[in-house]
Short mmCIF file of C-alpha atoms in Angstrom, two decimals:
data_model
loop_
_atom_site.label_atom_id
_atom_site.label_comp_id
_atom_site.label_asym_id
_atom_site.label_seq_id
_atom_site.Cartn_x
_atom_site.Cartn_y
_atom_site.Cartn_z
CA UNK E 67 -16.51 -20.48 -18.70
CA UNK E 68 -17.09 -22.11 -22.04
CA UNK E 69 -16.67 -25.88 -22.54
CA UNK E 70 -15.50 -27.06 -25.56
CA UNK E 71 -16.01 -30.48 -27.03
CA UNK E 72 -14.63 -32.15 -30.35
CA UNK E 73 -15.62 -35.23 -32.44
CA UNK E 74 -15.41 -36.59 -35.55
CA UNK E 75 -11.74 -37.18 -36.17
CA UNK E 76 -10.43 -40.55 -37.29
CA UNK E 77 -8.73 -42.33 -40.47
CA UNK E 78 -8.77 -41.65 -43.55
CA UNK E 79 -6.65 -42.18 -47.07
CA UNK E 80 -5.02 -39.44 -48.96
CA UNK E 81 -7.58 -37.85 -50.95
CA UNK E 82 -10.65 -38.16 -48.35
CA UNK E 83 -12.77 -36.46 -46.30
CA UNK E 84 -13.71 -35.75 -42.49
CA UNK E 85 -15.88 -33.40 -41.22
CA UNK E 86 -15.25 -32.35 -37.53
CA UNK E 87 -17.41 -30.72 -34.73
CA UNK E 88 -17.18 -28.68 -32.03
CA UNK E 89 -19.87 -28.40 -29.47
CA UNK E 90 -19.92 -25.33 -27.01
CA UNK E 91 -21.53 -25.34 -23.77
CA UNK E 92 -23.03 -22.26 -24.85
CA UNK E 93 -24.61 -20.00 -27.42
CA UNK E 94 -21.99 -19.11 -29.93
CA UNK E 95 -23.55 -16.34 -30.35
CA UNK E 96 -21.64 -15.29 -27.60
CA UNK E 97 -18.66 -16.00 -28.45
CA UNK E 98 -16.44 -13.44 -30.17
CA UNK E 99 -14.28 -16.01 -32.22
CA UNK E 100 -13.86 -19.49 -32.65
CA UNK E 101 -11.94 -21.55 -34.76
CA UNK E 102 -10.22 -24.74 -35.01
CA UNK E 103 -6.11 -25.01 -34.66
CA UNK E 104 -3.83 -28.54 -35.39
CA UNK E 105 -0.82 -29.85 -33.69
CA UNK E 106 1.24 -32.58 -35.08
CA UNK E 107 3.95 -34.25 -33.03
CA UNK E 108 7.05 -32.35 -32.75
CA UNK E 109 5.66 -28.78 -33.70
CA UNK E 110 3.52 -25.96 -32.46
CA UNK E 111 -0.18 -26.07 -33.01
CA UNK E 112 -1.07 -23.79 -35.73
CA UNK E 113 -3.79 -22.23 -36.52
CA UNK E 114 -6.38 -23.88 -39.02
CA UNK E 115 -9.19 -21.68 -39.70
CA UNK E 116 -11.51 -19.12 -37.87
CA UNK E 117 -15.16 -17.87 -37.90
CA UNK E 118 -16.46 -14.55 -36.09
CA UNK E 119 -19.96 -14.09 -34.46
CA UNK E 120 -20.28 -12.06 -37.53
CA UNK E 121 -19.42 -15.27 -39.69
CA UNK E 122 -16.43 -13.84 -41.12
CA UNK E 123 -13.94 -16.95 -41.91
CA UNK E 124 -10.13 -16.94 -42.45
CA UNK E 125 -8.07 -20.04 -43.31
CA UNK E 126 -4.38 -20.68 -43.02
CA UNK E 127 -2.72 -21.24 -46.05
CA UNK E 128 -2.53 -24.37 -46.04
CA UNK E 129 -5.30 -25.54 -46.08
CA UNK E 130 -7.20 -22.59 -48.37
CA UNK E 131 -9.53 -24.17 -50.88
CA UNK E 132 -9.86 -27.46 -49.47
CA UNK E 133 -11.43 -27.20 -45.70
CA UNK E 134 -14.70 -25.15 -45.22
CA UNK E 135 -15.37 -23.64 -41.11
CA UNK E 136 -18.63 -23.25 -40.58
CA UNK E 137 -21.39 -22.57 -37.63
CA UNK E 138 -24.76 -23.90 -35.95
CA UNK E 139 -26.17 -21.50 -34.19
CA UNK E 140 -28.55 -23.35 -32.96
CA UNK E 141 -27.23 -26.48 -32.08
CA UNK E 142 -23.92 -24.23 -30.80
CA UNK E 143 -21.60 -25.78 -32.50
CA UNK E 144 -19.14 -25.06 -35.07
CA UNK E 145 -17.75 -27.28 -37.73
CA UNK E 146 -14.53 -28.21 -40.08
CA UNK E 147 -14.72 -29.96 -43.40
CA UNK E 148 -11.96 -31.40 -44.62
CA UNK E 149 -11.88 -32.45 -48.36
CA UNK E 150 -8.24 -33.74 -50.38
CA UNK E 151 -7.02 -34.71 -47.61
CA UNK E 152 -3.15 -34.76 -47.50
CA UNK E 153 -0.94 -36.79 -44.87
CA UNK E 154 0.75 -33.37 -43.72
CA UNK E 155 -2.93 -32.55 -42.55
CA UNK E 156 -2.11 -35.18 -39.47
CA UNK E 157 -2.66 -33.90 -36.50
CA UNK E 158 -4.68 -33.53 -33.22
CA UNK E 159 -7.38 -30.85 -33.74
CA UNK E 160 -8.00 -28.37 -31.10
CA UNK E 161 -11.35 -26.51 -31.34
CA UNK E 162 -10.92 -22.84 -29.78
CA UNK E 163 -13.16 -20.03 -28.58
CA UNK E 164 -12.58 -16.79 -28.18
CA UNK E 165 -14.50 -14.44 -25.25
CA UNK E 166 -13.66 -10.76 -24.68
CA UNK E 167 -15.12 -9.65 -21.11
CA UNK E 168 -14.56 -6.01 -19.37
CA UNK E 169 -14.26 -7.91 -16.33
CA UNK E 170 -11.54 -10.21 -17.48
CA UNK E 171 -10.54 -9.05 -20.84
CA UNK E 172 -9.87 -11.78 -23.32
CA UNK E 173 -10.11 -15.17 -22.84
CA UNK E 174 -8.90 -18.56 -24.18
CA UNK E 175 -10.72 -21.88 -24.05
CA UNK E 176 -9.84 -25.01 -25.73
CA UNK E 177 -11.01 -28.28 -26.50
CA UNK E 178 -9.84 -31.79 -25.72
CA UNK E 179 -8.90 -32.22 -29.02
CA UNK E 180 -9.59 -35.33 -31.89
CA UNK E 181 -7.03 -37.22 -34.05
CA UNK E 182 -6.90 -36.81 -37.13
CA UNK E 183 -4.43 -39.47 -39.22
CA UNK E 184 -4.37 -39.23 -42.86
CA UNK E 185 -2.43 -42.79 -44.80
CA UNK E 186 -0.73 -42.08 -47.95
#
């Protein structure tokens, strides 16, 4: 089982910045995939951006040149940076982890999630 714990969400004005963290209950080195995934009120939670054990990244769209994912190994936690902030960006942020076991196959865990509001 891997716990999952966000922080650093808040508000901010158009234009600004947040940086958010994830802390897992484990090494992330054990962890196949993680990544962080928004939902705003009234639609699906979408996928943000994603890192690999291998530190291979992928961003939606969206969001391409502007937020950065990145890992600490050794503090096990994984990270979002979010520069030019727009007020679409609004959302609750869901940090996610990825395991692939031959007992169980793959597995899903999520965080609690942190709000992220963005003023215009």
């Amino acid at each position: 089982q891997v716990q999952l714990v966000e922080s650093g969400g808040g508000l901010v004005q158009a234009g600004g910045s947040l940086r958010l963290s994830c802390a897992a209950s484990e090494t992330i080195l054990r962890i196949n995939g993680m990544g962080w995934y928004r939902q705003a009120p009234g639609k699906q939670r979408e996928l943000v951006a994603t890192i690999t054990a291998g530190g291979s990244t992928n961003y939606a769209d969206s969001v391409k040149g502007r937020f950065t994912i990145s890992r600490d190994n050794a503090k096990n936690s994984v990270y979002l940076q979010m520069n030019s902030l727009k007020p679409e960006d609004t959302a609750v942020y869901y940090c996610n982890a990825k395991t692939y076991d031959w007992r169980t196959g793959w597995n899903d865990y999520w965080g609690q999630g942190t709000q992220v509001t963005v003023s215009s």
